Short mmCIF file of C-alpha atoms and ligand atoms in Angstrom, two decimals:
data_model
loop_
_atom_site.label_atom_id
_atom_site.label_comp_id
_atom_site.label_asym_id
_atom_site.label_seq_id
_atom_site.Cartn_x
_atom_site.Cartn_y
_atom_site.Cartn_z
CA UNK A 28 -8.59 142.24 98.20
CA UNK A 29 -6.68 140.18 95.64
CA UNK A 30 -5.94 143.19 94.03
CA UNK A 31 -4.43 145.47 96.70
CA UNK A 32 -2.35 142.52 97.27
CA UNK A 33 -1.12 141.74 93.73
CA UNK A 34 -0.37 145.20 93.34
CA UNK A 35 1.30 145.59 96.94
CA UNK A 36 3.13 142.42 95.68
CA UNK A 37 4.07 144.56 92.05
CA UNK A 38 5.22 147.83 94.27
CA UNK A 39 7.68 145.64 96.06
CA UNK A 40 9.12 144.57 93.25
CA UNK A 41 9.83 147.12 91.86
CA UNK A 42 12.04 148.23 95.06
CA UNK A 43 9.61 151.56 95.50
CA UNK A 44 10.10 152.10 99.23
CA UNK A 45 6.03 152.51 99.79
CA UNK A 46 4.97 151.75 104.04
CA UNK A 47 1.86 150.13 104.17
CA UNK A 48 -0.17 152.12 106.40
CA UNK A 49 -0.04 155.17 103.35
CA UNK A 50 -0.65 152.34 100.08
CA UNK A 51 -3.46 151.02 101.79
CA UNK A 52 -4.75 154.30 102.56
CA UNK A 53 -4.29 155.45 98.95
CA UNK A 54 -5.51 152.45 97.48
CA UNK A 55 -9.00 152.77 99.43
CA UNK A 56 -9.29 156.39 98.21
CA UNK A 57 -8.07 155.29 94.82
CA UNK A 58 -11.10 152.74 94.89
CA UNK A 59 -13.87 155.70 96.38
CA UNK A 60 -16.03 156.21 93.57
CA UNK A 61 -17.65 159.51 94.82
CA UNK A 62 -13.41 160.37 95.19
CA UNK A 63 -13.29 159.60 91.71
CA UNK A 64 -16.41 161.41 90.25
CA UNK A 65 -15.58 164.76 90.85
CA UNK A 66 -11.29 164.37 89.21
CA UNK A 67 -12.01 164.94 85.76
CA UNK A 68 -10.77 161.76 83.28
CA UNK A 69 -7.15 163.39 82.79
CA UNK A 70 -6.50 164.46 86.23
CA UNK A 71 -7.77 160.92 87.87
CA UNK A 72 -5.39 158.84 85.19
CA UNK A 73 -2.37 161.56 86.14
CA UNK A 74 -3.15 161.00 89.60
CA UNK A 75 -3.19 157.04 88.93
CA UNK A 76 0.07 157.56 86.98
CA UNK A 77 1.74 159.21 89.78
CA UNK A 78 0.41 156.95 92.71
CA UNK A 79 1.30 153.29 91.00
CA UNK A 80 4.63 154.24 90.02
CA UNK A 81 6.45 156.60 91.73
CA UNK A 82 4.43 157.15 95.16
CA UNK A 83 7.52 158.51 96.78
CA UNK A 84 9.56 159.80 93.20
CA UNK A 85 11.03 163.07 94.50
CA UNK A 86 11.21 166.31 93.04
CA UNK A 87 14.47 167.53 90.91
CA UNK A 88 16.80 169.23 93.30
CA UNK A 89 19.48 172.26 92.18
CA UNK A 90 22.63 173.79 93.21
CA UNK A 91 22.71 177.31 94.77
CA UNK A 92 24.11 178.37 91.69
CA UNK A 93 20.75 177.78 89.95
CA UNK A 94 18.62 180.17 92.44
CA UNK A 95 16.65 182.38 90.54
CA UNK A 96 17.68 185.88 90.77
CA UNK A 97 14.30 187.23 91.07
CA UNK A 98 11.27 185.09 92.82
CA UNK A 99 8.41 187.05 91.87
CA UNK A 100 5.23 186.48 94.40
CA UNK A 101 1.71 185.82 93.62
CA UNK A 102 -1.84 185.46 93.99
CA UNK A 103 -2.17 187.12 97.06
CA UNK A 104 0.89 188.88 99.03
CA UNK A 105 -0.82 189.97 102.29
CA UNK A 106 -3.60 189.02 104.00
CA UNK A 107 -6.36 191.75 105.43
CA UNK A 108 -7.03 190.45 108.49
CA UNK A 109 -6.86 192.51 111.81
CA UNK A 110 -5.59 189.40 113.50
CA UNK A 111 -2.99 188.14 111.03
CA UNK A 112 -1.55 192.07 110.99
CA UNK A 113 -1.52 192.08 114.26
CA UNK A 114 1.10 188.89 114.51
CA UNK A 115 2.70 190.44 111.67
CA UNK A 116 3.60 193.30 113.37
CA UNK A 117 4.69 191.33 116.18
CA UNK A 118 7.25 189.33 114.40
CA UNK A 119 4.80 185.74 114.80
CA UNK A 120 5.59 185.82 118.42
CA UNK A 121 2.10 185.58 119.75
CA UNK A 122 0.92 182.95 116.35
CA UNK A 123 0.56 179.60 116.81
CA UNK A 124 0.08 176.80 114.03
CA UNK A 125 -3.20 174.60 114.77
CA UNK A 126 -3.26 171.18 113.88
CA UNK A 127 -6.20 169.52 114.44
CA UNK A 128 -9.64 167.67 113.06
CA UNK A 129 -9.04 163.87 113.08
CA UNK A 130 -6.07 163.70 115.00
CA UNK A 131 -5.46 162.08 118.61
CA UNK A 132 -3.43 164.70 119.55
CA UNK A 133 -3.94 168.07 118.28
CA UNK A 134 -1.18 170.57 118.54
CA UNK A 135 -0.73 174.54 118.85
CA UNK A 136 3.23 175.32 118.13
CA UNK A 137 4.98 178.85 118.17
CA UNK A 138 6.99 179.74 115.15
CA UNK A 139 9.88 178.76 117.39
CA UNK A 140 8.70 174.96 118.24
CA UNK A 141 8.85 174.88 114.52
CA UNK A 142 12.25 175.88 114.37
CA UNK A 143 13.88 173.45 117.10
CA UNK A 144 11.95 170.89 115.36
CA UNK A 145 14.15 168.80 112.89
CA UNK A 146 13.83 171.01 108.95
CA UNK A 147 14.64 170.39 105.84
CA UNK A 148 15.84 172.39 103.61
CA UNK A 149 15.34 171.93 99.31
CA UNK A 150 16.28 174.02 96.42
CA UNK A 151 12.76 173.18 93.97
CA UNK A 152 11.77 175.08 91.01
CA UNK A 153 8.29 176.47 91.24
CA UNK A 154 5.94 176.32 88.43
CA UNK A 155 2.82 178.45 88.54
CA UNK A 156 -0.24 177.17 86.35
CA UNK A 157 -0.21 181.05 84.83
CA UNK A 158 3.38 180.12 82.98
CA UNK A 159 6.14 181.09 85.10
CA UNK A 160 8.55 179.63 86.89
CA UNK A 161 11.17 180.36 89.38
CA UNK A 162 14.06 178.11 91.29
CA UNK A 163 14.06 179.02 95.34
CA UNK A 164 15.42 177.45 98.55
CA UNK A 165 13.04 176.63 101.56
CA UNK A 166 13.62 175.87 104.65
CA UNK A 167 10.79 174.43 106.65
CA UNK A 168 9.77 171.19 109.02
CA UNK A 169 8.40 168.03 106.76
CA UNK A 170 4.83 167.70 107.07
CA UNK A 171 4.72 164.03 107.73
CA UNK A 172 7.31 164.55 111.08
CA UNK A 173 3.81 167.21 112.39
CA UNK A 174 1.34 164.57 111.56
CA UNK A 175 3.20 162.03 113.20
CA UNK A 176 2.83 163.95 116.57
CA UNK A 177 -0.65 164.57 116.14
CA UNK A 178 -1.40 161.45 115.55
CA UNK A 179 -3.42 160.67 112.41
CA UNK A 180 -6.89 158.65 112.94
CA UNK A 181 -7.46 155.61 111.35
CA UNK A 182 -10.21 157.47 109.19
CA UNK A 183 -7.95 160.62 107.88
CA UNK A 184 -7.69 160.82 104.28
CA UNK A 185 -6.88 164.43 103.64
CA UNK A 186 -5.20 166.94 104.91
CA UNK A 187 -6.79 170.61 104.53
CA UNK A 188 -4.61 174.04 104.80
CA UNK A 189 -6.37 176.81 105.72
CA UNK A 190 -5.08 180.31 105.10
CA UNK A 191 -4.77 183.75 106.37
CA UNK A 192 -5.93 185.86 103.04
CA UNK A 193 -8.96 185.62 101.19
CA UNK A 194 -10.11 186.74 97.69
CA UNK A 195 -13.40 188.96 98.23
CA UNK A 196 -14.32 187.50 101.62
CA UNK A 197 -13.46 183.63 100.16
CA UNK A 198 -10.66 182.63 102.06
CA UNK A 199 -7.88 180.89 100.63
CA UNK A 200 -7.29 177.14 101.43
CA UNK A 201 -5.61 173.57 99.83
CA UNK A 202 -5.68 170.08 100.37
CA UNK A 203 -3.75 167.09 99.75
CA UNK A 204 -3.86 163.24 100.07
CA UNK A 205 -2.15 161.26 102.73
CA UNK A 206 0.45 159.80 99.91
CA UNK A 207 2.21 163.68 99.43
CA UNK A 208 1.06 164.94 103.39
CA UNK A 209 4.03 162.38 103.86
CA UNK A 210 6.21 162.58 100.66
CA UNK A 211 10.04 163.39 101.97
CA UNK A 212 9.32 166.88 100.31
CA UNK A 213 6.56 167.96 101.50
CA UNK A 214 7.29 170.51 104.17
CA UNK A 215 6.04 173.86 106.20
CA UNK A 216 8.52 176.13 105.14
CA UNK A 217 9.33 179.20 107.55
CA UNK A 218 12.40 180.03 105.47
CA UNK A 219 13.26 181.18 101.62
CA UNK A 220 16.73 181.54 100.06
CA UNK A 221 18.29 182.04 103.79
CA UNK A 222 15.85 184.36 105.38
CA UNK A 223 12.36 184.50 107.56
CA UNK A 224 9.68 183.64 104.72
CA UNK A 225 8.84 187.02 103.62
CA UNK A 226 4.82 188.41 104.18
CA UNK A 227 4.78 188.13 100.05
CA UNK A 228 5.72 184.92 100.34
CA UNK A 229 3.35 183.61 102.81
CA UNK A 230 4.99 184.56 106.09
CA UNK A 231 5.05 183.09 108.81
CA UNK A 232 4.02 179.52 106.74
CA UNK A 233 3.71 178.19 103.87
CA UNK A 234 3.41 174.99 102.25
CA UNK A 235 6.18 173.61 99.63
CA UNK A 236 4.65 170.44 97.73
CA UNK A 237 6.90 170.04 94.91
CA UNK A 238 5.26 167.16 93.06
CA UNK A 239 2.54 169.38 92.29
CA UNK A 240 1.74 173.11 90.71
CA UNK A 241 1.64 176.55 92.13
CA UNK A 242 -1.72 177.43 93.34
CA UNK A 243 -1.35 174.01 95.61
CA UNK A 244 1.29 175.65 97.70
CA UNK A 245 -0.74 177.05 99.95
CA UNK A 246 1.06 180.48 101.68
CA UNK A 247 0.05 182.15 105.25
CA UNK A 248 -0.77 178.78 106.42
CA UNK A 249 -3.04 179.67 110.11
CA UNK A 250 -4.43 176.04 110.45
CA UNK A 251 -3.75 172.43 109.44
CA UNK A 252 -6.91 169.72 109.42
CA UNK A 253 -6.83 166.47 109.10
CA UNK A 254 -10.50 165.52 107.29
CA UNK A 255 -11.99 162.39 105.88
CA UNK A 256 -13.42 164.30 103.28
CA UNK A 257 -13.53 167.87 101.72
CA UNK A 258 -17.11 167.94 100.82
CA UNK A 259 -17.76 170.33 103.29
CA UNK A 260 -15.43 172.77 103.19
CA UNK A 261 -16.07 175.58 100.63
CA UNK A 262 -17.67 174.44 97.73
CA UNK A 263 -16.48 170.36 98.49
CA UNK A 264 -13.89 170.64 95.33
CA UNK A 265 -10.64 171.09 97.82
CA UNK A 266 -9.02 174.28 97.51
CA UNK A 267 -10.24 177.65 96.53
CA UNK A 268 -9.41 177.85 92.88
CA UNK A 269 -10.77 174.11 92.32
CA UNK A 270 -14.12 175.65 93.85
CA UNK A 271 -13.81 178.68 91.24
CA UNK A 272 -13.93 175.92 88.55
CA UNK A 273 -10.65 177.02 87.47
CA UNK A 274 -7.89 173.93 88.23
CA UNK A 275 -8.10 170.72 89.08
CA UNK A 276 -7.47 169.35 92.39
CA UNK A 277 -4.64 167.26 91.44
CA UNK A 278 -1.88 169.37 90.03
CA UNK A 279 0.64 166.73 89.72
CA UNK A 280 3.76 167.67 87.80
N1 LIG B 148 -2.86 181.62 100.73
C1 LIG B 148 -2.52 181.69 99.45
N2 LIG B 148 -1.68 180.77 98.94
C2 LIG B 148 -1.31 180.83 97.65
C3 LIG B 148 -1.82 181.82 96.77
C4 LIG B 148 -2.70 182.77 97.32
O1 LIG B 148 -3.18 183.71 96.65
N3 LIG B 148 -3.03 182.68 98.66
N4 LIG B 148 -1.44 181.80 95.44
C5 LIG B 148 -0.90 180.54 94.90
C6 LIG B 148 -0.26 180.64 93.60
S1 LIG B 148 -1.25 180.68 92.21
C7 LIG B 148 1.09 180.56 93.45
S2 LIG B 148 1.85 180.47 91.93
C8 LIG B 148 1.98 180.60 94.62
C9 LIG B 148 2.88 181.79 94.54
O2 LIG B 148 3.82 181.79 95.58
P1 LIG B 148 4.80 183.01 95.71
O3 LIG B 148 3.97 184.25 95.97
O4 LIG B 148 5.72 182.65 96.81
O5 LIG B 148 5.52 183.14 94.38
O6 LIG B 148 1.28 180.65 95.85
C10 LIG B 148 0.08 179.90 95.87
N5 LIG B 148 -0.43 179.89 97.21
MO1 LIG B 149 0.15 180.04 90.47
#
């Protein structure tokens, strides 16, 4: 207790513009030793890093002028399913985003609730783990504004993204902690450079989470859970290339 005071105490004084409710959240998962086993040593001091001093540090920002020229897509560019090919070829209209698990209120919401909901809109450069990167503008509705109307439960720590596509059967899916489902950045994006999100690009939703690497921006985004852990979904490491063995969970950048 003294501690999460002191260091509540240190946050404030260094003028970081932290709310409560999220540091104390963080700070208990910071503290969860089976939370801690599984982020190997570099990943859980980078994630340390990142939490004590800049919680809410946002991501560089560029001029139009900057856009790349070419935004190349990857991992996967369109989903198999029936289902999703079925709202594809109906331009969304019938889709609905789910938000739901621990949550007081869950929500279903057309691609147009999204877009009379308040957006914001971010130029970011993308950096993908494989050694590329690429400057893009995305429109989209901050994550933390959805949350808020579903109402978090007191016992939320995570929140889980879970895709259209699949590699082999395996479908795709992300997570994140309660500190970035709420960073200012952090948004749904149904827009790129101007336009509808195109399919390649993870149409009709996809998630832009600019502290972090590629393979965390999960595309084609069906269904949003709120979860007090991710032991149970896939193989309990959090996304589906942190199952493969391949990255760590916490891509922070
Ligand atoms: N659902 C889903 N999301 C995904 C992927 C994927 O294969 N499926 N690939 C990831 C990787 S590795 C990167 S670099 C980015 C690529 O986004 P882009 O296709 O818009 O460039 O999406 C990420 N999100
Ligand atoms: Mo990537």
């Amino acid at each position: 207790m003294a501690r999460k005071f002191s260091r509540r105490r240190l946050l404030a004084g260094l003028g970081l513009a932290v709310s409560m409710p999220v540091l104390s959240a963080c700070d208990r998962l910071g503290q969860t030793s089976a939370f801690r086993s599984f982020l190997t040593l570099g990943e859980w001091l980078a994630y340390r890093v990142h939490r004590t001093i800049g919680p809410s540090a946002m991501a560089t920002e560029y001029p139009e002028s900057q856009l790349s020229p070419v935004f190349r897509t990857n991992g996967n560019t369109q989903p198999t399913s029936g289902d999703y090919h079925r709202h594809a070829s109906n331009g969304f209209a019938g889709w609905r985003l789910k938000i739901d698990g621990l949550v007081v209120a869950p929500q279903s919401l057309s691609l147009a609730d999204l877009r009379r909901l308040p957006s914001r809109t971010q130029i970011t450069r993308h950096d993908c783990v494989e050694g590329w990167s690429a400057i893009g503008k995305w429109t989209g509705v901050p994550l933390g504004a959805l949350l808020d109307r579903a109402q978090l439960k007191p016992e939320a720590r995570f929140i889980v993204f879970h895709c259209a596509d699949d590699f082999r059967g395996t479908p795709y899916y992300e997570s994140i902690d309660l500190v970035d489902a709420f960073h200012p950045q952090t948004i749904l994006a149904y827009a790129m450079n101007g336009k509808d999100l195109p399919m390649g690009h993870g149409a009709p939703l996809r998630l832009r989470l600019e502290r972090q690497l590629g393979y965390k921006h999960a595309k084609f985004v069906m269904r949003v859970e709120a979860v007090r852990s991710f032991a149970e979904i896939g193989r309990g490491r959090g996304g589906y290339w942190e199952d493969q063995g391949d990255y760590d969970w916490y891509a922070g950048i």
